Short mmCIF file of C-alpha atoms in Angstrom, two decimals:
data_model
loop_
_atom_site.label_atom_id
_atom_site.label_comp_id
_atom_site.label_asym_id
_atom_site.label_seq_id
_atom_site.Cartn_x
_atom_site.Cartn_y
_atom_site.Cartn_z
CA MET E 1 -17.61 4.09 -36.44
CA LYS E 2 -15.33 5.08 -33.52
CA ARG E 3 -13.80 2.69 -31.72
CA VAL E 4 -14.94 2.08 -28.03
CA LYS E 5 -13.29 0.76 -24.90
CA ASN E 6 -12.64 -3.14 -24.83
CA VAL E 7 -12.64 -3.63 -21.00
CA GLY E 8 -14.78 -1.67 -18.53
CA THR E 9 -14.22 -2.07 -14.64
CA TYR E 10 -16.16 -0.42 -11.93
CA PRO E 11 -16.30 -0.44 -8.22
CA ILE E 12 -19.42 -1.40 -6.88
CA ARG E 13 -20.86 -0.13 -3.43
CA ASP E 14 -24.81 -0.97 -3.71
CA PRO E 15 -26.11 -4.50 -4.13
CA LEU E 16 -25.46 -6.16 -7.20
CA LYS E 17 -29.23 -7.20 -7.60
CA ASN E 18 -30.13 -3.27 -8.73
CA LEU E 19 -27.60 -4.11 -11.61
CA LYS E 20 -29.50 -4.32 -15.17
CA ILE E 21 -28.03 -4.63 -18.73
CA SER E 22 -29.16 -4.37 -21.58
CA VAL E 23 -28.22 -6.15 -24.80
CA LYS E 24 -29.78 -5.52 -28.60
CA LEU E 25 -28.88 -7.52 -31.24
CA GLY E 26 -29.60 -7.15 -34.92
CA ARG E 27 -28.40 -7.90 -38.58
CA PRO E 28 -27.55 -4.38 -40.81
CA VAL E 29 -30.24 -3.48 -43.60
CA ALA E 30 -28.70 -2.30 -46.38
CA SER E 31 -29.43 1.57 -47.92
CA THR E 32 -29.29 3.06 -51.40
CA GLY E 33 -27.29 5.93 -51.88
CA SER E 34 -24.09 6.72 -50.28
CA HIS E 35 -25.58 6.53 -46.85
CA GLU E 36 -24.29 3.96 -44.07
CA ASP E 37 -26.12 0.63 -43.63
CA ILE E 38 -29.39 1.48 -41.28
CA GLN E 39 -29.46 -0.47 -38.26
CA LYS E 40 -32.03 -2.11 -37.06
CA PHE E 41 -32.31 -4.58 -33.74
CA ASP E 42 -34.61 -7.56 -33.90
CA GLU E 43 -34.07 -9.10 -30.05
CA GLU E 44 -33.58 -6.80 -27.11
CA LEU E 45 -32.65 -8.77 -23.73
CA ILE E 46 -32.19 -7.16 -20.31
CA VAL E 47 -30.19 -9.01 -17.84
CA SER E 48 -29.75 -8.75 -14.26
CA TRP E 49 -27.11 -9.92 -12.03
CA GLN E 50 -27.03 -14.04 -12.72
CA GLN E 51 -30.17 -14.23 -14.19
CA LYS E 52 -30.67 -17.39 -16.08
CA TYR E 53 -32.32 -16.61 -19.61
CA PHE E 54 -32.47 -20.35 -21.70
CA SER E 55 -31.32 -20.98 -24.67
CA PRO E 56 -33.68 -22.64 -27.39
CA ARG E 57 -30.86 -25.84 -27.27
CA GLU E 58 -31.26 -25.63 -23.26
CA LYS E 59 -35.27 -25.77 -23.29
CA ILE E 60 -35.15 -28.90 -25.51
CA ILE E 61 -32.37 -30.76 -23.05
CA TYR E 62 -33.89 -29.41 -19.60
CA ARG E 63 -37.10 -30.41 -20.58
CA ARG E 64 -36.30 -34.00 -20.87
CA GLU E 65 -36.05 -35.87 -17.31
CA GLN E 66 -32.58 -37.55 -16.76
CA GLN E 67 -31.07 -39.47 -13.85
CA SER E 68 -27.45 -37.98 -14.49
CA TYR E 69 -28.79 -34.17 -13.63
CA THR E 70 -27.06 -32.01 -10.94
CA ASP E 71 -28.83 -29.94 -8.58
CA LEU E 72 -28.70 -27.14 -10.53
CA GLN E 73 -29.83 -28.63 -14.23
CA ARG E 74 -32.57 -30.82 -12.23
CA SER E 75 -34.20 -26.92 -10.94
CA TYR E 76 -33.77 -25.70 -14.61
CA HIS E 77 -35.91 -28.79 -15.36
CA LYS E 78 -38.32 -28.05 -12.90
CA GLN E 79 -38.27 -24.27 -14.02
CA LEU E 80 -38.77 -25.31 -17.61
CA THR E 81 -41.78 -27.93 -17.18
CA MET E 82 -43.73 -25.83 -14.62
CA ILE E 83 -43.27 -22.24 -16.43
CA LYS E 84 -44.79 -22.12 -19.77
CA ASP E 85 -42.17 -20.54 -22.02
CA SER E 86 -43.87 -17.08 -23.62
CA SER E 87 -40.65 -15.01 -24.03
CA THR E 88 -40.24 -13.56 -27.42
CA ASN E 89 -36.03 -13.99 -27.30
CA ASN E 90 -34.84 -16.71 -29.80
CA ARG E 91 -30.93 -16.06 -30.16
CA LEU E 92 -30.14 -13.95 -26.29
CA PHE E 93 -29.49 -16.46 -23.62
CA THR E 94 -27.18 -16.40 -20.43
CA TYR E 95 -24.63 -18.37 -18.91
CA VAL E 96 -24.32 -17.85 -15.45
CA GLU E 97 -22.00 -19.26 -12.53
CA GLY E 98 -22.37 -23.00 -12.40
CA ASP E 99 -23.20 -23.76 -16.23
CA GLU E 100 -21.09 -26.07 -17.84
CA PHE E 101 -20.32 -25.36 -20.98
CA CYS E 102 -16.81 -26.26 -22.69
CA VAL E 103 -17.06 -25.07 -26.61
CA GLN E 104 -14.66 -22.71 -27.96
CA LEU E 105 -16.44 -19.13 -27.80
CA GLN E 106 -16.35 -16.41 -30.15
CA SER E 107 -16.06 -13.18 -28.62
CA PRO E 108 -16.39 -9.53 -30.53
CA VAL E 109 -13.39 -7.37 -31.23
CA GLU E 110 -12.73 -3.79 -30.11
CA GLY E 111 -14.38 -1.39 -32.79
CA GLY E 112 -15.86 -4.12 -34.78
CA GLU E 113 -13.18 -4.66 -37.44
CA LYS E 114 -12.71 -8.26 -37.42
CA CYS E 115 -13.53 -11.90 -35.01
CA CYS E 116 -11.19 -13.48 -33.00
CA SER E 117 -11.68 -16.44 -30.72
CA TYR E 118 -12.55 -16.16 -27.20
CA PRO E 119 -11.53 -17.16 -24.81
CA SER E 120 -7.76 -17.13 -25.47
CA ARG E 121 -5.53 -20.32 -25.33
CA LEU E 122 -3.75 -19.10 -22.15
CA VAL E 123 -7.19 -18.71 -20.51
CA THR E 124 -8.46 -21.61 -21.64
CA ARG E 125 -5.32 -23.52 -20.42
CA ASN E 126 -5.99 -21.75 -17.14
CA ASP E 127 -9.09 -23.40 -16.83
CA MET E 128 -8.11 -26.63 -17.55
CA GLU E 129 -5.76 -26.37 -14.52
CA ILE E 130 -8.76 -25.01 -12.15
CA VAL E 131 -11.19 -27.78 -13.14
CA SER E 132 -8.03 -30.60 -12.44
CA GLN E 133 -7.04 -28.85 -9.10
CA ASN E 134 -10.58 -29.18 -8.27
CA ALA E 135 -10.79 -32.60 -9.04
CA LYS E 136 -7.86 -33.35 -6.73
CA SER E 137 -9.46 -31.31 -3.95
CA GLN E 138 -12.18 -34.01 -3.83
CA THR E 139 -10.25 -36.86 -3.77
CA CYS E 140 -10.75 -37.65 -0.06
CA GLY E 141 -8.04 -35.90 1.35
CA LYS E 142 -5.28 -38.50 -0.56
CA THR E 143 -2.08 -36.64 -1.05
CA HIS E 144 -0.76 -38.68 -4.12
CA PHE E 145 0.82 -35.65 -6.19
CA ASP E 146 3.40 -33.47 -5.48
CA ILE E 147 3.28 -29.52 -4.57
CA VAL E 148 6.44 -28.91 -6.24
CA LEU E 149 6.75 -30.18 -9.79
CA GLU E 150 10.13 -31.25 -10.86
CA CYS E 151 9.19 -31.50 -14.74
CA PRO E 152 6.66 -28.72 -15.20
CA THR E 153 3.90 -29.44 -18.18
CA LYS E 154 3.43 -26.53 -20.83
CA THR E 155 0.22 -26.22 -19.15
CA HIS E 156 1.74 -25.57 -15.71
CA MET E 157 3.94 -23.13 -17.56
CA PHE E 158 1.26 -21.63 -19.15
CA THR E 159 -1.09 -21.15 -16.33
CA GLN E 160 1.16 -20.20 -13.07
CA HIS E 161 1.64 -16.38 -13.95
CA LEU E 162 -2.38 -16.26 -14.81
CA PRO E 163 -5.03 -15.29 -11.76
CA GLY E 164 -7.40 -17.58 -10.58
CA LYS E 165 -10.37 -17.15 -11.80
CA PRO E 166 -12.73 -14.32 -10.64
CA THR E 167 -15.11 -15.04 -7.55
CA GLN E 168 -18.60 -14.81 -10.16
CA VAL E 169 -18.91 -14.66 -13.49
CA MET E 170 -21.72 -14.38 -16.27
CA TYR E 171 -22.11 -14.53 -20.20
CA ILE E 172 -24.71 -13.05 -22.25
CA MET E 173 -24.80 -15.28 -25.30
CA ALA E 174 -26.13 -15.33 -28.68
CA ASP E 175 -26.92 -17.90 -31.13
CA LEU E 176 -26.12 -17.07 -34.46
CA SER E 177 -27.20 -20.58 -36.01
CA ASP E 178 -29.71 -20.23 -38.90
CA HIS E 179 -31.32 -23.19 -37.14
CA VAL E 180 -32.45 -21.46 -34.35
CA MET E 181 -36.08 -21.12 -35.55
CA ASP E 182 -36.27 -24.75 -35.66
CA LEU E 183 -35.24 -25.66 -32.23
CA GLN E 184 -37.38 -22.86 -31.13
CA ASN E 185 -40.35 -24.74 -32.47
CA GLY E 186 -39.14 -27.87 -30.86
CA ASN E 187 -37.02 -29.71 -33.41
CA SER E 188 -34.22 -32.04 -33.23
CA VAL E 189 -31.00 -30.25 -32.25
CA SER E 190 -28.71 -29.07 -34.83
CA ILE E 191 -25.01 -27.63 -35.14
CA ARG E 192 -24.36 -24.80 -32.74
CA ASP E 193 -23.11 -21.31 -33.23
CA GLU E 194 -22.78 -19.73 -29.88
CA VAL E 195 -20.84 -16.53 -29.00
CA VAL E 196 -20.10 -14.34 -26.28
CA LEU E 197 -21.51 -11.05 -27.08
CA CYS E 198 -20.89 -10.23 -23.23
CA THR E 199 -18.62 -11.09 -19.89
CA ILE E 200 -19.70 -9.78 -16.66
CA SER E 201 -17.11 -10.49 -13.68
CA TYR E 202 -17.03 -9.74 -10.12
CA ASP E 203 -14.41 -10.25 -7.43
CA ALA E 204 -14.07 -10.07 -4.16
CA HIS E 205 -13.09 -6.69 -4.01
CA GLY E 206 -15.96 -5.51 -5.17
CA ILE E 207 -14.90 -4.58 -8.64
CA LEU E 208 -16.98 -5.16 -11.59
CA THR E 209 -15.60 -6.01 -14.83
CA VAL E 210 -17.16 -5.46 -18.50
CA VAL E 211 -15.92 -7.20 -21.59
CA PRO E 212 -16.33 -5.25 -23.94
CA ASP E 213 -17.20 -1.92 -22.02
CA PHE E 214 -20.75 -0.59 -22.60
CA SER E 215 -21.44 1.16 -26.01
CA SER E 216 -22.29 4.43 -25.99
CA GLY E 217 -24.31 6.52 -28.73
CA LYS E 218 -24.67 5.12 -31.94
CA GLU E 219 -21.51 2.74 -31.24
CA TYR E 220 -22.38 -0.68 -31.58
CA PHE E 221 -20.10 -4.06 -32.03
CA LYS E 222 -19.97 -6.36 -35.06
CA VAL E 223 -19.88 -10.19 -34.40
CA GLU E 224 -19.54 -12.99 -37.43
CA SER E 225 -21.53 -16.00 -37.33
CA ASN E 226 -18.94 -19.12 -37.82
CA GLU E 227 -21.41 -21.06 -39.80
CA THR E 228 -23.20 -18.92 -42.07
CA LYS E 229 -20.96 -15.59 -41.94
CA ASN E 230 -23.79 -13.52 -41.37
CA ILE E 231 -22.59 -9.89 -39.67
CA TYR E 232 -24.64 -9.22 -36.67
CA HIS E 233 -24.26 -5.63 -34.96
CA TYR E 234 -25.20 -5.15 -31.11
CA THR E 235 -25.02 -3.01 -28.65
CA ILE E 236 -24.80 -3.37 -24.25
CA SER E 237 -25.91 -0.51 -22.50
CA ASN E 238 -26.23 0.39 -18.41
CA GLU E 239 -29.91 0.17 -17.65
CA SER E 240 -29.71 0.42 -13.85
CA LYS E 241 -31.97 2.68 -11.87
CA THR E 242 -30.35 6.02 -10.98
CA ILE E 243 -31.51 7.61 -7.84
CA SER E 244 -33.18 11.30 -7.70
CA ASP E 245 -30.85 14.10 -6.52
CA SER E 246 -33.13 14.19 -3.46
CA GLU E 247 -32.53 10.80 -3.06
CA ALA E 248 -28.64 10.99 -3.59
CA LEU E 249 -28.51 14.25 -0.71
CA LYS E 250 -30.28 12.20 1.35
CA GLU E 251 -27.94 9.71 1.01
CA ALA E 252 -24.93 11.96 1.44
CA LYS E 253 -26.68 13.53 4.54
CA LEU E 254 -26.78 9.78 5.93
CA GLN E 255 -23.50 8.81 5.11
CA GLN E 256 -22.16 12.25 6.72
CA LYS E 257 -24.04 11.45 9.57
CA ILE E 258 -22.67 7.83 9.93
CA ILE E 259 -19.00 9.20 9.72
CA ILE E 260 -19.97 11.73 12.69
CA GLN E 261 -21.23 8.66 14.49
CA LYS E 262 -17.93 7.22 14.19
CA GLN E 263 -15.74 9.90 15.46
CA CYS E 264 -17.72 10.38 18.14
CA GLY E 265 -17.53 6.81 19.16
CA LEU E 266 -13.44 6.97 18.67
CA THR E 267 -13.61 10.18 21.23
CA ASN E 268 -15.62 8.45 23.68
CA MET E 269 -12.84 5.43 22.98
CA ILE E 270 -10.10 7.77 23.95
CA GLY E 271 -11.65 9.98 26.49
CA ASN E 272 -10.01 13.20 27.64
CA GLN E 273 -7.24 11.55 29.44
CA PHE E 274 -5.28 11.53 25.71
CA GLU E 275 -2.22 14.28 26.80
CA MET E 276 -1.72 17.11 24.23
CA PRO E 277 1.79 18.60 23.85
CA GLU E 278 2.34 22.19 25.16
CA GLU E 279 1.46 25.16 22.61
CA HIS E 280 3.99 25.23 19.72
CA ILE E 281 5.96 22.61 20.98
CA PHE E 282 7.72 19.20 18.63
CA ARG E 283 7.46 16.15 20.88
CA LEU E 284 9.49 12.83 20.37
CA PHE E 285 8.99 10.11 22.24
CA VAL E 286 11.03 7.05 20.99
CA LEU E 287 10.25 3.64 22.56
CA GLY E 288 13.09 0.99 21.69
CA GLU E 289 15.94 -1.43 22.41
CA ILE E 290 19.33 -2.06 21.85
CA VAL E 291 18.92 -5.49 20.05
CA SER E 292 22.66 -7.53 19.92
CA ALA E 293 26.24 -6.32 19.22
CA SER E 294 28.35 -8.85 16.70
CA SER E 295 31.64 -9.33 15.56
CA PHE E 296 33.30 -7.66 18.36
CA GLU E 297 36.93 -9.49 19.53
CA TYR E 298 36.02 -10.58 22.81
CA THR E 299 32.69 -12.16 24.72
CA GLY E 300 31.03 -11.38 27.58
CA ILE E 301 30.31 -7.79 26.45
CA TYR E 302 27.97 -4.85 27.55
CA VAL E 303 26.78 -1.73 26.23
CA GLN E 304 26.55 2.03 28.02
CA TYR E 305 24.92 4.34 26.00
CA CYS E 306 23.93 8.16 27.00
CA LEU E 307 21.60 10.84 24.95
CA ASP E 308 23.03 14.11 24.11
CA ILE E 309 20.49 16.80 24.28
CA PRO E 310 21.35 19.71 21.84
CA GLN E 311 19.99 23.35 22.73
CA ASP E 312 16.49 24.24 23.09
CA TRP E 313 15.81 20.53 23.53
CA ARG E 314 14.62 19.24 27.07
CA ALA E 315 13.84 15.94 28.39
CA TYR E 316 10.54 14.85 30.73
CA ASN E 317 12.79 12.36 32.61
CA GLN E 318 16.56 12.68 32.95
CA LYS E 319 17.11 9.34 34.09
CA LEU E 320 16.26 7.74 31.49
CA LEU E 321 19.02 9.35 29.13
CA TYR E 322 21.49 7.24 30.23
CA GLY E 323 21.82 3.50 31.35
CA SER E 324 23.47 0.06 30.85
CA THR E 325 22.61 -3.12 28.86
CA GLN E 326 23.16 -6.56 30.82
CA ILE E 327 26.48 -9.07 30.01
CA SER E 328 26.10 -11.06 27.44
CA ILE E 329 27.84 -13.91 26.19
CA HIS E 330 28.89 -14.43 22.69
CA HIS E 331 26.44 -17.30 20.20
CA SER E 332 27.67 -18.02 16.70
CA PHE E 333 24.94 -16.91 13.93
CA GLU E 334 25.57 -17.10 10.19
CA ASP E 335 29.56 -17.20 10.78
CA ARG E 336 29.49 -14.37 13.13
CA GLU E 337 29.40 -13.82 17.03
CA VAL E 338 26.68 -12.33 18.05
CA SER E 339 25.69 -11.00 21.74
CA LEU E 340 21.70 -10.65 22.02
CA PHE E 341 20.57 -7.95 24.80
CA SER E 342 16.99 -6.97 23.81
CA HIS E 343 17.81 -4.06 26.39
CA PRO E 344 14.67 -1.52 26.36
CA ILE E 345 15.38 1.87 26.05
CA GLU E 346 12.86 4.89 26.24
CA PHE E 347 13.40 8.90 25.86
CA ASP E 348 10.36 11.46 25.87
CA LEU E 349 11.81 14.82 24.49
CA ALA E 350 10.61 18.24 23.21
CA TYR E 351 11.92 20.93 21.25
CA LYS E 352 10.99 24.35 21.64
CA PRO E 353 13.80 27.03 19.92
CA GLY E 354 13.93 30.64 21.39
CA LEU E 355 14.02 33.76 20.58
CA ASP E 356 16.78 35.08 22.72
CA LYS E 357 19.13 35.27 19.97
CA GLU E 358 20.42 37.42 17.48
CA ILE E 359 18.95 37.34 14.24
CA GLU E 360 22.54 37.59 12.73
CA GLN E 361 23.85 34.22 14.35
CA PRO E 362 22.96 31.30 12.56
CA LEU E 363 20.95 28.61 14.39
CA SER E 364 22.07 25.37 15.39
CA MET E 365 18.99 22.90 14.75
CA ARG E 366 20.88 20.15 16.12
CA TRP E 367 19.04 16.92 16.70
CA PRO E 368 19.63 14.67 19.72
CA ILE E 369 22.42 11.87 19.78
CA LEU E 370 22.80 8.37 21.07
CA TYR E 371 26.34 7.62 22.21
CA LEU E 372 27.25 4.04 22.54
CA GLU E 373 30.17 2.25 24.46
CA VAL E 374 30.81 -1.18 24.38
CA ILE E 375 32.65 -3.15 26.83
CA SER E 376 33.89 -6.44 27.74
CA PHE E 377 34.25 -8.22 30.80
CA ASP E 378 35.72 -11.61 31.42
CA PHE E 379 36.21 -14.74 34.34
CA TRP E 380 39.09 -12.50 35.60
CA SER E 381 37.58 -9.41 35.65
CA ARG E 382 39.29 -7.98 33.21
CA SER E 383 37.65 -4.99 31.19
CA ARG E 384 38.20 -3.65 27.88
CA THR E 385 36.58 -1.22 25.77
CA GLU E 386 35.45 -2.98 22.33
CA GLY E 387 34.15 -0.20 20.48
CA TYR E 388 32.67 3.35 20.24
CA GLY E 389 30.02 4.72 18.19
CA TYR E 390 27.06 7.16 17.63
CA VAL E 391 23.99 7.36 16.09
CA GLU E 392 21.19 10.64 15.59
CA LEU E 393 17.71 9.65 16.85
CA PRO E 394 15.03 9.47 13.97
CA ARG E 395 13.56 12.35 12.41
CA THR E 396 10.38 10.55 11.31
CA TYR E 397 7.75 8.48 12.76
CA GLY E 398 7.43 4.64 12.45
CA GLU E 399 9.73 1.92 13.07
CA HIS E 400 13.37 2.10 12.49
CA VAL E 401 16.09 -0.56 12.40
CA LEU E 402 19.57 1.16 12.46
CA LYS E 403 23.10 -0.51 12.72
CA VAL E 404 25.91 1.70 14.07
CA LEU E 405 29.27 0.91 12.98
CA CYS E 406 32.16 0.75 16.40
CA TRP E 407 35.38 1.69 16.26
CA ARG E 408 38.10 1.99 19.25
CA PRO E 409 41.65 3.49 20.19
CA THR E 410 44.44 1.63 19.78
CA GLY E 411 47.44 2.32 21.14
CA GLU E 412 51.41 3.39 19.12
CA SER E 413 53.26 0.14 20.32
CA VAL E 414 52.86 -3.40 20.95
CA VAL E 415 52.86 -2.82 24.79
CA GLU E 416 49.07 -1.53 24.50
CA ASN E 417 47.97 -4.87 22.52
CA LEU E 418 49.86 -6.82 25.37
CA ARG E 419 48.27 -5.02 28.10
CA ARG E 420 44.98 -5.19 26.22
CA PHE E 421 45.53 -9.46 26.35
CA PHE E 422 46.77 -9.90 29.30
CA THR E 423 46.10 -7.21 32.16
CA GLY E 424 42.83 -5.38 30.59
CA GLY E 425 42.67 -1.80 30.87
CA THR E 426 42.76 -0.48 27.35
CA GLY E 427 42.82 3.36 26.52
CA GLN E 428 39.35 4.98 26.75
CA LEU E 429 38.06 8.42 25.23
CA GLU E 430 37.88 11.18 28.19
CA ASP E 431 34.80 12.60 26.10
CA THR E 432 32.43 10.44 24.91
CA THR E 433 30.98 12.66 22.63
CA PHE E 434 34.33 12.89 20.65
CA VAL E 435 33.01 10.15 18.61
CA GLY E 436 30.91 12.56 16.44
CA ILE E 437 30.64 16.11 17.23
CA PRO E 438 32.20 17.20 20.77
CA GLY E 439 29.78 18.85 22.95
CA ASN E 440 32.23 22.17 23.46
CA PHE E 441 33.50 22.15 20.22
CA GLN E 442 32.67 25.73 18.73
CA SER E 443 35.02 26.18 15.69
CA LYS E 444 33.83 25.15 11.60
CA ASN E 445 36.55 22.52 11.73
CA LEU E 446 36.80 19.55 13.19
CA VAL E 447 40.30 17.58 12.81
CA LYS E 448 40.83 14.39 14.04
CA TYR E 449 43.76 13.33 11.80
CA GLY E 450 46.44 11.65 13.42
CA PHE E 451 44.29 9.66 15.68
CA ARG E 452 44.57 6.04 15.86
CA THR E 453 41.55 3.66 15.60
CA GLN E 454 40.73 0.09 14.71
CA SER E 455 37.07 -1.19 13.56
CA SER E 456 35.60 -3.32 15.94
CA GLY E 457 32.08 -4.66 15.37
CA THR E 458 28.51 -3.47 14.97
CA VAL E 459 25.44 -2.80 17.30
CA THR E 460 21.93 -3.61 16.12
CA LEU E 461 19.24 -0.91 17.47
CA ARG E 462 15.47 -0.36 16.96
CA PHE E 463 13.28 2.58 17.03
CA ASN E 464 9.82 3.04 17.44
CA CYS E 465 9.02 6.82 17.10
CA VAL E 466 6.25 8.74 17.62
CA VAL E 467 5.77 12.73 16.71
CA GLN E 468 3.45 14.69 18.11
CA SER E 469 3.01 18.49 17.44
CA TRP E 470 -0.01 21.06 17.38
CA SER E 471 1.18 22.09 13.21
CA ASN E 472 3.33 20.22 11.08
CA MET E 473 5.87 21.24 12.21
CA HIS E 474 7.61 17.80 11.95
CA LYS E 475 8.30 18.39 8.56
CA GLN E 476 10.20 21.12 9.14
CA MET E 477 12.49 19.21 11.90
CA ARG E 478 13.01 16.56 9.12
CA THR E 479 15.33 18.51 6.86
CA SER E 480 18.71 17.96 6.42
CA THR E 481 21.09 19.76 9.09
CA ASP E 482 23.37 21.17 6.13
CA GLN E 483 21.17 23.95 5.70
CA THR E 484 22.65 27.58 5.70
CA SER E 485 21.55 30.04 8.47
CA GLU E 486 18.46 31.86 6.71
CA ASN E 487 16.89 27.98 5.80
CA GLU E 488 17.03 27.21 9.86
CA ARG E 489 16.00 30.51 10.28
CA LYS E 490 13.03 29.94 8.39
CA HIS E 491 12.35 26.61 9.87
CA VAL E 492 12.36 27.56 13.59
CA PHE E 493 10.27 30.76 13.30
CA ALA E 494 7.61 28.96 10.83
CA HIS E 495 5.41 27.50 13.61
CA LEU E 496 5.42 30.72 15.62
CA ASP E 497 1.99 32.14 16.64
CA ILE E 498 1.19 35.81 16.30
CA ALA E 499 1.39 36.56 19.76
CA THR E 500 5.07 35.56 19.81
CA VAL E 501 5.83 37.41 16.87
CA ILE E 502 4.62 40.36 18.28
CA LYS E 503 6.59 40.09 21.57
CA ALA E 504 9.49 39.89 19.30
CA TYR E 505 8.32 43.27 17.37
CA GLN E 506 7.95 44.69 20.53
CA ARG E 507 11.66 44.05 21.80
CA ALA E 508 12.91 45.28 18.22
CA ARG E 509 11.10 48.50 18.63
CA THR E 510 12.28 49.19 21.90
CA ARG E 511 15.74 48.18 20.84
CA LEU E 512 15.64 50.52 17.96
CA LEU E 513 14.28 53.64 20.02
CA GLU E 514 17.04 53.04 22.31
CA THR E 515 19.76 53.36 19.76
CA ARG E 516 17.51 56.31 18.45
CA GLN E 517 18.04 57.72 22.00
CA VAL E 518 22.06 57.33 21.85
CA VAL E 519 22.24 58.52 18.32
CA GLU E 520 20.81 61.45 19.09
CA SER E 521 22.16 62.27 22.20
CA ILE E 522 25.80 61.72 20.37
CA GLY E 523 24.54 64.51 17.64
CA LYS E 524 23.91 66.87 21.00
CA VAL E 525 27.53 66.65 22.01
CA LYS E 526 28.95 67.21 19.11
CA LEU E 527 26.92 70.54 18.35
CA ASN E 528 27.90 71.84 21.75
#
């Protein structure tokens, strides 16, 4: 016999009332010769979700009327007294949600090689903990127990890492006792020998779990009686009704129609006023704020900012590219001096490279850079430069929190420090872009050796970026700027349409014809 799966999980979208599970139970029959034992099943039970089948023991107990019955037990008593039992199942029965049974259960094992106890010690202690928690919740709101346990017991240590019980659970059981026939005839209650054949649970996420999983073909499980040590074989199969091909096609069409209706609803909500980008343009919209500045030397600071736009970029509103925050006073926070701004900033940018460059020239795919200058202003109107910094705008959409480390230029003598302390007026940069790569820099190597600086503080920025494009051009724009010229050329020309490529081809062809005419004219001159 092949080994079968121990646990089966199935996502359920249909109502659980359509679930049908068949369980067959029987003892193996010995055969002559070298053949395997012949399997014959004596009982079969088809169970629906949370469908109750009474065991012979329950039939005797619930037929007796008692005052201590719960509402569920009273319904069982009423059901057994009004309906005459004509079922043929002697050993198979079910425990559904709400039934109380606290015996040590036994479950089949994978492959039917040996038996083990069920549930495990951890699960049993977890059930004990859940019962105790339910009892505490019913104590009229009295909080006589602590949420935090200083000295947890072993039960708590075993159960804290376990998940809670599933939303709903049911068990398919079997009574393997030899006295089951006496119980069926109404005789006195004897020793119990109940085992769990299958556990079915359904959680809040719509996942149905079957333990053990459904058997297929001639596979079966083996279980052993604790009392008589008799061996029983059983199978579990899914007997739920499946829909036909025509019904499946009809359901697929209905789902497609529902999806189209939802899309139409979203389109109606958005309307026709949704602004679309121009053709073959990568648009970057940034909403952000200058959150705070920390660890600067003087108080009463404010931040001036400007956005440097590289070639092939343009801004829809030039006035939003520069600005200044309000003056903020230091506040102590976690052993740091922090100035809060929450100053909003907004950039609406578009990128579209042109084809007016020579192919041999490397294309510079630079990204917009935000330059910051932190300045302090005190009560005596003394102004000091506290630091410079820069940051590249995010290349991806979503929220980004960035911290900009700042520095300030320092003088070469003590006089500069005295002037900064007494009168203000420290040294400043003529070109703010010198913090990064200056805009007018054309060489390949940038040397800042000998420039004296000092680390000052940190500016915190928060950006929320939106990327809009006709194609997946934003994937190309996220690549690193440290690429070769060939890769940059591919990124630039990857999003161009056929018409643009044809125009480029026509210009190249015209240039080739002009070059040919020049060569022919030179050849004629030499011949003459």
